[in-house]
PDB file of C-alpha atoms in Angstrom:
ATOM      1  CA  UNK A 116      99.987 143.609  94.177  1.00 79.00           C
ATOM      2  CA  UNK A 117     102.154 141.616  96.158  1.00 89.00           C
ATOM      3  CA  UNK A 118     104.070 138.146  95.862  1.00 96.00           C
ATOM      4  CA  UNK A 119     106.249 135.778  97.905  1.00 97.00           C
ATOM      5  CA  UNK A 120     109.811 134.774  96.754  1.00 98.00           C
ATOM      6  CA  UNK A 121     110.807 131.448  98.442  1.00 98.00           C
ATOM      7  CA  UNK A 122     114.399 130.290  99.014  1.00 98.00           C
ATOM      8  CA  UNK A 123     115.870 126.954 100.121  1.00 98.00           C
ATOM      9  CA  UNK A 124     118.973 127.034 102.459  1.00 98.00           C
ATOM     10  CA  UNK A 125     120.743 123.849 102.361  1.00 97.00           C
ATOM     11  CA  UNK A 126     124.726 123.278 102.746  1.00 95.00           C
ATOM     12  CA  UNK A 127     127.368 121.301 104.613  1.00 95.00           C
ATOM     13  CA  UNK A 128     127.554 124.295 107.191  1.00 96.00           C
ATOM     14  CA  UNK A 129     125.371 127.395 108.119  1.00 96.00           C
ATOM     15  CA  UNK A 130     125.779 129.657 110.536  1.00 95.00           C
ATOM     16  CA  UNK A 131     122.878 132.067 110.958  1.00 94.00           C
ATOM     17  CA  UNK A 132     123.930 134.837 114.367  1.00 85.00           C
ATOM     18  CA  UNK A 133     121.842 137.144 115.921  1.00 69.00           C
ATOM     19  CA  UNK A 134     124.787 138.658 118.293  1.00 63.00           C
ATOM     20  CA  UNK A 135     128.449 138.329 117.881  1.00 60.00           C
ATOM     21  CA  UNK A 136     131.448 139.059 119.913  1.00 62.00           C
ATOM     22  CA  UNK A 137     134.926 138.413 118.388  1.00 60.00           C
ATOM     23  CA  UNK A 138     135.567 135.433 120.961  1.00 66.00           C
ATOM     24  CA  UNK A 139     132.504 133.754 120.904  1.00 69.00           C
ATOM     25  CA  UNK A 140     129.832 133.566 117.466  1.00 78.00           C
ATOM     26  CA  UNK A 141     126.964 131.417 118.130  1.00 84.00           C
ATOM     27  CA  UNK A 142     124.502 130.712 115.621  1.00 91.00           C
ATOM     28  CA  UNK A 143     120.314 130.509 115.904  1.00 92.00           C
ATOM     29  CA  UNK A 144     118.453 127.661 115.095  1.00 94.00           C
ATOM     30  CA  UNK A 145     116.858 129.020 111.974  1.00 96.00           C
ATOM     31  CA  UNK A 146     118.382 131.466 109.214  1.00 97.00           C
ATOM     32  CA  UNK A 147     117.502 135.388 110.645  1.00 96.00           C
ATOM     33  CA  UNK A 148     115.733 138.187 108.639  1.00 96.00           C
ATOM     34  CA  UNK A 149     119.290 139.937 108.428  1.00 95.00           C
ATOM     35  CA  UNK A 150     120.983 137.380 107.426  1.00 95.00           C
ATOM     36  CA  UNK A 151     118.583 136.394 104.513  1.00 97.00           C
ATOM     37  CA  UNK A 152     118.523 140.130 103.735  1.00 97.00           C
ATOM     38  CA  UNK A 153     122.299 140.485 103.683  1.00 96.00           C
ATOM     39  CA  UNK A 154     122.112 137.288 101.461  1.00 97.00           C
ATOM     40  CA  UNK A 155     119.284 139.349  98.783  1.00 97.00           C
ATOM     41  CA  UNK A 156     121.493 142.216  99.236  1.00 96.00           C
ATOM     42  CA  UNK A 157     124.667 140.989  97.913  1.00 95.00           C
ATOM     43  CA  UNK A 158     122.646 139.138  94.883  1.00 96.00           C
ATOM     44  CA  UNK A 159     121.515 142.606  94.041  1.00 96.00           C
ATOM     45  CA  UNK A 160     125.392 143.786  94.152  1.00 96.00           C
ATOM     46  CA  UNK A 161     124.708 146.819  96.640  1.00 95.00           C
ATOM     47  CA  UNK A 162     127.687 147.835  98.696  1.00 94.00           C
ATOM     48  CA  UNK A 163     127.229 147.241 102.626  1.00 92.00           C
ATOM     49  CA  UNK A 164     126.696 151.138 103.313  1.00 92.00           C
ATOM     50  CA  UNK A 165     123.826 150.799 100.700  1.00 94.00           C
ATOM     51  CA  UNK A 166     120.191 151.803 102.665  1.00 93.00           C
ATOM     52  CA  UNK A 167     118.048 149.037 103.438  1.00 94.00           C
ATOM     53  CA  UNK A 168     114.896 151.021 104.085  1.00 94.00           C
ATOM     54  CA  UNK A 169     112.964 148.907 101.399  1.00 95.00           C
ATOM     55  CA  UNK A 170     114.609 145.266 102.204  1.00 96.00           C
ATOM     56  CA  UNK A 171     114.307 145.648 106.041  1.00 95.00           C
ATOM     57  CA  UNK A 172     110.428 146.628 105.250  1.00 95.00           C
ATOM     58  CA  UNK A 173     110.015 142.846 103.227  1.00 97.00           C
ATOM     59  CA  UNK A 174     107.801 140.910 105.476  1.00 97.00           C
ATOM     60  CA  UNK A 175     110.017 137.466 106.368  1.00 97.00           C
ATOM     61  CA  UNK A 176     108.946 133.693 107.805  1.00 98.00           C
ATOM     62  CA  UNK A 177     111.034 130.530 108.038  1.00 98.00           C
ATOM     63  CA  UNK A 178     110.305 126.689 108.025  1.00 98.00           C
ATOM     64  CA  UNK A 179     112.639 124.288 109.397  1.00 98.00           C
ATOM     65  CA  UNK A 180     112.882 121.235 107.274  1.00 98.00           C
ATOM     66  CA  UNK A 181     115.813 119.540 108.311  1.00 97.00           C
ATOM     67  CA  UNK A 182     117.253 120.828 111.853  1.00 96.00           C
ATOM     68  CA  UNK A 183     121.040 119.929 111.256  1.00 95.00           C
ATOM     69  CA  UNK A 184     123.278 119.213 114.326  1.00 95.00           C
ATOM     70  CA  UNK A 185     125.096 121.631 116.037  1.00 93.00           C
ATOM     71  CA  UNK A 186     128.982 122.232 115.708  1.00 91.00           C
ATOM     72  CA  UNK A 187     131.885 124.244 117.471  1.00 86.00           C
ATOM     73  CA  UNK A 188     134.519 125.057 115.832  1.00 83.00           C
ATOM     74  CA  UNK A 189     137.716 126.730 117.518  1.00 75.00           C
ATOM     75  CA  UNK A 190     139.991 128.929 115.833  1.00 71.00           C
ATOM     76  CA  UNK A 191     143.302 131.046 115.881  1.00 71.00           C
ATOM     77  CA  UNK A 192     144.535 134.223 114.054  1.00 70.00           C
ATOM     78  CA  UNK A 193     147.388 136.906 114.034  1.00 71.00           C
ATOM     79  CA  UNK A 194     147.274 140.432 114.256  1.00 72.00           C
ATOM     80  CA  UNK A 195     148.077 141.412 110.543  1.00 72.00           C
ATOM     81  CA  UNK A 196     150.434 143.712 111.717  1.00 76.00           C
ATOM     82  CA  UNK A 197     152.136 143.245 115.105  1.00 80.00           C
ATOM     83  CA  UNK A 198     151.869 138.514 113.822  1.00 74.00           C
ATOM     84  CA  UNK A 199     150.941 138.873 117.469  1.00 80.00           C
ATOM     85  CA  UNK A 200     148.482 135.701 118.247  1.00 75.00           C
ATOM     86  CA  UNK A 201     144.669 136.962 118.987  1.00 71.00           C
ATOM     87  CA  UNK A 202     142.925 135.016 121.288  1.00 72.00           C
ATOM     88  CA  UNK A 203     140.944 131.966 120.802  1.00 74.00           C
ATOM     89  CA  UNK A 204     138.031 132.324 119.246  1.00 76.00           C
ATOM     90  CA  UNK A 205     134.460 129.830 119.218  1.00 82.00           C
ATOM     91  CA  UNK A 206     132.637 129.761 116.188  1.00 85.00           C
ATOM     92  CA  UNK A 207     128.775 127.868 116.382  1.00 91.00           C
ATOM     93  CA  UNK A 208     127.597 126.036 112.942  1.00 94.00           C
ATOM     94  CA  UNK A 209     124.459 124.099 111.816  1.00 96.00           C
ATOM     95  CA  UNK A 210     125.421 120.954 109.846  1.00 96.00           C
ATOM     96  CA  UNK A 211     123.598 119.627 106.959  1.00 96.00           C
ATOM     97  CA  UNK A 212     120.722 121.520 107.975  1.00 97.00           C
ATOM     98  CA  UNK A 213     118.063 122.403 105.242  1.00 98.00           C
ATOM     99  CA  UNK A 214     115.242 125.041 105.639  1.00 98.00           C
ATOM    100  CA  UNK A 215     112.839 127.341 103.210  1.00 98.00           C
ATOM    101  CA  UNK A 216     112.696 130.686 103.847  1.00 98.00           C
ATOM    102  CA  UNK A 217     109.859 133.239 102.340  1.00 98.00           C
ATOM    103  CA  UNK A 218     110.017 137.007 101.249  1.00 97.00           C
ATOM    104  CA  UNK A 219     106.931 138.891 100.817  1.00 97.00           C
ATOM    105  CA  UNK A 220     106.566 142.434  99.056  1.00 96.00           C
ATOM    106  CA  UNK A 221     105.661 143.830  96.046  1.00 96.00           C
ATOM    107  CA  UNK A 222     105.378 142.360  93.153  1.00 95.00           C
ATOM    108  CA  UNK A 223     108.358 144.671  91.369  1.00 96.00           C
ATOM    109  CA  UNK A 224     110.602 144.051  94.100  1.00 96.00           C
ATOM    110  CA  UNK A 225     110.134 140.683  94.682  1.00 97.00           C
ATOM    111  CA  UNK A 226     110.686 139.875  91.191  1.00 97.00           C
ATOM    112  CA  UNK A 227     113.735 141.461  90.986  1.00 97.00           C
ATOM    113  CA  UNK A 228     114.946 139.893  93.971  1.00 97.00           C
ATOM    114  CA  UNK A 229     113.975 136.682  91.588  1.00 97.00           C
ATOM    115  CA  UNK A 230     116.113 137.744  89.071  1.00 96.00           C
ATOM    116  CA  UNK A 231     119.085 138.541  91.286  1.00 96.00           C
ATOM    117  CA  UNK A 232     119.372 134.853  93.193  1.00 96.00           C
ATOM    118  CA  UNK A 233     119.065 133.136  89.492  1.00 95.00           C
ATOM    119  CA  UNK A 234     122.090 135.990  88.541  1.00 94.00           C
ATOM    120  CA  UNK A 235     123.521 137.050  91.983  1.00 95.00           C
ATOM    121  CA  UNK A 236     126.055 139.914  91.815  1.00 96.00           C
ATOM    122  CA  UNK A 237     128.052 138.217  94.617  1.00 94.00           C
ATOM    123  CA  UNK A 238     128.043 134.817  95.442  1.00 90.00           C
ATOM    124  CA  UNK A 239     125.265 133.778  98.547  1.00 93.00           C
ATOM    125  CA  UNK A 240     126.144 132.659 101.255  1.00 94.00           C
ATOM    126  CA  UNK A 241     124.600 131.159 103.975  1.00 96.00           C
ATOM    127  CA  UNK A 242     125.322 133.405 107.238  1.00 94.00           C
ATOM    128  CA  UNK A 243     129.205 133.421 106.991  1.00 91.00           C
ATOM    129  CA  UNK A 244     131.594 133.406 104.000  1.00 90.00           C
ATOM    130  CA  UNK A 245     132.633 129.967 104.740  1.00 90.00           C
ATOM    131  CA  UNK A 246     129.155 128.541 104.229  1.00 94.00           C
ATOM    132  CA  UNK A 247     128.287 128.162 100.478  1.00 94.00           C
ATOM    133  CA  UNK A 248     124.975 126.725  99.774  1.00 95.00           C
ATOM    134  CA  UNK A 249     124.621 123.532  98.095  1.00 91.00           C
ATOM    135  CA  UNK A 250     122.579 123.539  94.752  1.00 88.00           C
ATOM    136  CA  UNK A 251     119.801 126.912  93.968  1.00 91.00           C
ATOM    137  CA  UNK A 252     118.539 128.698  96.504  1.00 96.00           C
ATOM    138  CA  UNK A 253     115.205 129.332  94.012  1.00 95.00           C
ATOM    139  CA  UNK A 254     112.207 127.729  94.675  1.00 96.00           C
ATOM    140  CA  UNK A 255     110.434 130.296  92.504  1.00 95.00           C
ATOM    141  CA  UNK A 256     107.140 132.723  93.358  1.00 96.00           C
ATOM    142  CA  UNK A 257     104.023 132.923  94.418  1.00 95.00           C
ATOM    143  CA  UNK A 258     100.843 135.193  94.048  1.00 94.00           C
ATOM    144  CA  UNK A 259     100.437 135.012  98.026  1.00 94.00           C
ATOM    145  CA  UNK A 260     100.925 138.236 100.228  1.00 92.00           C
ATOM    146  CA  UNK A 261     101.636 136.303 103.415  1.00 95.00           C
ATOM    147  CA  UNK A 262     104.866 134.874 103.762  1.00 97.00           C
ATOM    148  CA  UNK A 263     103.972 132.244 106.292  1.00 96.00           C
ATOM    149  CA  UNK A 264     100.929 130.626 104.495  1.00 96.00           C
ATOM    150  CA  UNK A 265     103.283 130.604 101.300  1.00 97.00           C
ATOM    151  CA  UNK A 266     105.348 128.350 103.446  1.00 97.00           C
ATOM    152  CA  UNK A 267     101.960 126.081 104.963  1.00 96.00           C
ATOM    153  CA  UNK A 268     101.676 125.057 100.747  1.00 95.00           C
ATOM    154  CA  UNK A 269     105.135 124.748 100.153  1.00 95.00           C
ATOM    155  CA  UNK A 270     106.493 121.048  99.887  1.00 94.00           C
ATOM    156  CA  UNK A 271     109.035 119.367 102.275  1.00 96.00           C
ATOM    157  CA  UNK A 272     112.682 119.857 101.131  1.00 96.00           C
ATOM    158  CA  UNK A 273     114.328 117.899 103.104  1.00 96.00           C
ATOM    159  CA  UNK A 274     117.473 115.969 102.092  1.00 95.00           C
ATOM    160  CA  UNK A 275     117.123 112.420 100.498  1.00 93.00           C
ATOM    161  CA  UNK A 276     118.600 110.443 103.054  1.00 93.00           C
ATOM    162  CA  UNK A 277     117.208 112.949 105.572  1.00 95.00           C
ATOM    163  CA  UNK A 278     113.485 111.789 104.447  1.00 94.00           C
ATOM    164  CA  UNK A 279     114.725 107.941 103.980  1.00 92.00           C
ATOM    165  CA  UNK A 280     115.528 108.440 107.997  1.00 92.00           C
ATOM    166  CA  UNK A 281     112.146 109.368 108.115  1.00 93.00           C
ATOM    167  CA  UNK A 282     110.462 107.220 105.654  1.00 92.00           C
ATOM    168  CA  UNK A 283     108.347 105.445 109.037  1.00 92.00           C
ATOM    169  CA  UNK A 284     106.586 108.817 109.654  1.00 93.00           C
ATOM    170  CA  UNK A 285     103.668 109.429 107.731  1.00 93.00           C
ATOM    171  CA  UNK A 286     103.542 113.160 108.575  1.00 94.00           C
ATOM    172  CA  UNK A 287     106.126 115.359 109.568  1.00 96.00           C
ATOM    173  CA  UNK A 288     106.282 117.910 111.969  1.00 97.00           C
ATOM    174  CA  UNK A 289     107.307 121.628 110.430  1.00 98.00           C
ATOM    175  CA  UNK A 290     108.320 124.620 112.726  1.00 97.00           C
ATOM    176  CA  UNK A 291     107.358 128.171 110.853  1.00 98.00           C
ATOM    177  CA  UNK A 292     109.255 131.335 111.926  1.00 97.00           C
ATOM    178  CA  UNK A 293     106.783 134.189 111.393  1.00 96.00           C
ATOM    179  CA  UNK A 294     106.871 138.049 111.806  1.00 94.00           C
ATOM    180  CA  UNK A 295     104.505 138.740 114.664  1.00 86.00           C
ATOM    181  CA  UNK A 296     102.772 142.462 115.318  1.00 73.00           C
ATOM    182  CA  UNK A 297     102.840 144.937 118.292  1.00 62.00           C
ATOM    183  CA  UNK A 298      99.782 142.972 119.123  1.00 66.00           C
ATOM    184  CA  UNK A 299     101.088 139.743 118.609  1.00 67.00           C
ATOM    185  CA  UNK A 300     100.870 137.672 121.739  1.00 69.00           C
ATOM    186  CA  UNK A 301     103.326 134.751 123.011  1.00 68.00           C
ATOM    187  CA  UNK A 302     105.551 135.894 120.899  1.00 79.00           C
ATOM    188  CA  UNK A 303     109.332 136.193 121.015  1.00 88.00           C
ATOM    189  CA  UNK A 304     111.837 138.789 120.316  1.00 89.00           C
ATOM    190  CA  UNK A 305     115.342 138.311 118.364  1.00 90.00           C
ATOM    191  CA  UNK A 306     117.694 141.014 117.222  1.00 91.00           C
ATOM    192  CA  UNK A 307     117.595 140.796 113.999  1.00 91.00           C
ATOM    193  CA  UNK A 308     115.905 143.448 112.204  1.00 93.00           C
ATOM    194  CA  UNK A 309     118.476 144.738 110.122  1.00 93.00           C
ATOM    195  CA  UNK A 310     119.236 148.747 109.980  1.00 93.00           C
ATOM    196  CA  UNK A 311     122.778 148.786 108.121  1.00 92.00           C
ATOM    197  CA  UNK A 312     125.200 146.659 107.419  1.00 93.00           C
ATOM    198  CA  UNK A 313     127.811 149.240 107.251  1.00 90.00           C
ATOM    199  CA  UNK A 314     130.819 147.535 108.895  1.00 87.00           C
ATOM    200  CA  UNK A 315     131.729 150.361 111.241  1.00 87.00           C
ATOM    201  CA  UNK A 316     128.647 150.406 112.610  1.00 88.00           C
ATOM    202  CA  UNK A 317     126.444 147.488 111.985  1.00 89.00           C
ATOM    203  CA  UNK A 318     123.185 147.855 113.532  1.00 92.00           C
ATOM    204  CA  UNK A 319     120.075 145.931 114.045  1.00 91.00           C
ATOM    205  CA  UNK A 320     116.666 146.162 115.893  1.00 92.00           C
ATOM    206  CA  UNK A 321     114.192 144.031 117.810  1.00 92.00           C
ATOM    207  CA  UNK A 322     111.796 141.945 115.744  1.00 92.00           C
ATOM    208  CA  UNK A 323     109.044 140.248 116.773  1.00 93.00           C
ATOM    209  CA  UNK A 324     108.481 136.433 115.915  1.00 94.00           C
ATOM    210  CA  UNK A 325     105.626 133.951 116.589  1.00 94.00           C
ATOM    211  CA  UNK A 326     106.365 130.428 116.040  1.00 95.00           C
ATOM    212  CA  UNK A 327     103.681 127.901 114.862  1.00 95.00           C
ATOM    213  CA  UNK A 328     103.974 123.815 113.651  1.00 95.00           C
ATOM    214  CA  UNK A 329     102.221 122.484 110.313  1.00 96.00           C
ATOM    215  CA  UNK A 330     102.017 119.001 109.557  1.00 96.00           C
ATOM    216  CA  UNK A 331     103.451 118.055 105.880  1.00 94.00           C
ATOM    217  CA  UNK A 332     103.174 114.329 104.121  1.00 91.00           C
ATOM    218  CA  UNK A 333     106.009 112.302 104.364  1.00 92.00           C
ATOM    219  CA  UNK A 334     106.706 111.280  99.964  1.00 90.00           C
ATOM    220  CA  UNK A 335     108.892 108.159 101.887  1.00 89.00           C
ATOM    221  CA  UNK A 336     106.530 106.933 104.172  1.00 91.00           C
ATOM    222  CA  UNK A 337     106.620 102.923 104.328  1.00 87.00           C
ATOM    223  CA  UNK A 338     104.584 101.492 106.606  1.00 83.00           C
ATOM    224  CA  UNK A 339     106.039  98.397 107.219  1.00 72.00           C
ATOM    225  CA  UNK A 340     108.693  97.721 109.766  1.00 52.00           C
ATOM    226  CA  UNK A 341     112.186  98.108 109.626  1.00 52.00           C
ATOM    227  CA  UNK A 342     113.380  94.396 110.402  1.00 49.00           C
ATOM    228  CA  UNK A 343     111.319  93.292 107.528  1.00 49.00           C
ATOM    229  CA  UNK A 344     112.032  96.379 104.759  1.00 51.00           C
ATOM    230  CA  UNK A 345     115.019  97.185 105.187  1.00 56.00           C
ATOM    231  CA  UNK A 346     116.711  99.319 102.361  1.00 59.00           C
ATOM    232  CA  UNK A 347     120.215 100.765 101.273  1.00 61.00           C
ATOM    233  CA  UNK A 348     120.974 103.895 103.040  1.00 63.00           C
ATOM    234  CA  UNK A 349     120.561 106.740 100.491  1.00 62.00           C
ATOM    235  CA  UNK A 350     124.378 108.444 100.331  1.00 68.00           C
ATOM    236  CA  UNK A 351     125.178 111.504 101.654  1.00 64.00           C
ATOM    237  CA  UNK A 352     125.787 113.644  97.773  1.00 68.00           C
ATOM    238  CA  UNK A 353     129.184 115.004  97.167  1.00 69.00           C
ATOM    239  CA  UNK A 354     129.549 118.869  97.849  1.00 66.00           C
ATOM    240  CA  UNK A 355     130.560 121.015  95.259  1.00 70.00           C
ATOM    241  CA  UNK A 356     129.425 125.063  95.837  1.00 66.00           C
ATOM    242  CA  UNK A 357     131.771 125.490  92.365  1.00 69.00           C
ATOM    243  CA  UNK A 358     129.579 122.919  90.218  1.00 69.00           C
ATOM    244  CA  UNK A 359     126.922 125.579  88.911  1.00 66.00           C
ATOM    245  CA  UNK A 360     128.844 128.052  87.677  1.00 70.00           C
ATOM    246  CA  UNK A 361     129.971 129.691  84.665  1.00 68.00           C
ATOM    247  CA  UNK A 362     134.257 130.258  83.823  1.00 67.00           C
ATOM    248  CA  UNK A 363     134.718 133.681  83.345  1.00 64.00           C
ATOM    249  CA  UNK A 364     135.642 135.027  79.566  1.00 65.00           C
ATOM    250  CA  UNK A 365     139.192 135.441  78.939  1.00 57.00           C
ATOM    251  CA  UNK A 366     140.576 139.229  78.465  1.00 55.00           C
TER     252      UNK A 366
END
């Protein structure tokens, strides 16, 4: 039997690469299988030499709810040794971008994976240790072997005053990130399959992935026009990655 653990990604800042030099880290447009398996991985408190043979075989999708904006950031740093400056480097991030991402396997992994997001070993993050996510990354399970239609039935997540932006719409328009076949046609390649995660020698593989659009209902919609209902804008809510968890017992 098989089953479908769904995640939402939300945060201030993502940053989600398929390639990296040290100058220059750019950042996809939607969270990557290795990064979402790196994420799992670290809930489940394995060590980055740890084999990934049965998490690299979980079948992976992604829906883009909220597309964020795109952000450079440039920074500096010193040899630890030498305090010799390193060269400037450009980092890429996603801002207040929000998306659901499915897992599908079976049903004794995915439920452990369940367990270990509600109790991670180490703390998720979303594509960089700078990027905390903002509120649970659980949206739960379901008794579907196919992570993509799990993600057709699952409701918009969007941020508050993301959908109040919206509220005119009475659909939205969803991209979904799917794992395509050797058969698969139009279908694009990203390398992002991950092999190991060991840090002297991280490597990856091709992976195929077919993109398709669903159309979800818009909860906000108001049909009447802006000049004559105009509301409050919804605020941005206050960040704080520290909020849901537990002080540690004393010695």
């Amino acid at each position: 039997m098989k089953s479908v653990l769904a995640l939402r990604l939300a945060g201030p800042l993502q940053s989600w690469g398929a390639s990296a030099r040290f100058a220059r880290r750019t950042t996809e447009s939607a969270p990557t299988k290795s990064g979402v398996i790196g994420l799992l991985a670290a809930a489940l408190g394995r060590d980055r030499t740890a084999d990934l043979t049965d998490l690299a075989a979980l079948r992976f999708a992604v829906r883009i709810d909220q597309p964020g904006t795109r952000l450079r950031d440039f920074q500096t740093a010193h040899h630890a040794d030498t305090e010799k400056a390193m060269p400037v480097s450009e980092r890429s991030y996603l801002a207040d971008a929000v998306f659901v991402a499915a897992i599908a396997g079976h049903d004794a992994m995915i439920r452990a994976l369940h367990a270990a997001v509600q109790t991670p070993v180490y703390l998720p993050y979303l594509g960089r240790r700078s990027c905390p996510p903002q509120g649970p990354l659980d949206l739960g399970l379901r008794n579907i072997d196919d992570p993509v239609e799990a993600l057709k039935a699952e409701e918009w997540q969007a941020s508050d005053w993301y959908r109040e932006q919206r509220r005119h719409d009475r659909t939205i328009t969803l991209t979904i990130l799917g794992e395509g076949t050797a058969d698969s046609r139009l279908s694009d390649t990203l390398k992002d399959q991950p092999i190991s995660f060991d840090p002297r020698h991280r490597r990856y593989a091709l992976r195929s992935v077919i993109s398709t659009s669903i159309e979800v209902h818009n909860p906000r919609y108001s049909p009447s026009s802006p000049s004559r209902n105009r509301r409050a804008p919804v605020p941005v809510p206050r960040h704080e990655p520290e909020a849901l968890l537990s002080p540690m017992d004393g010695p």
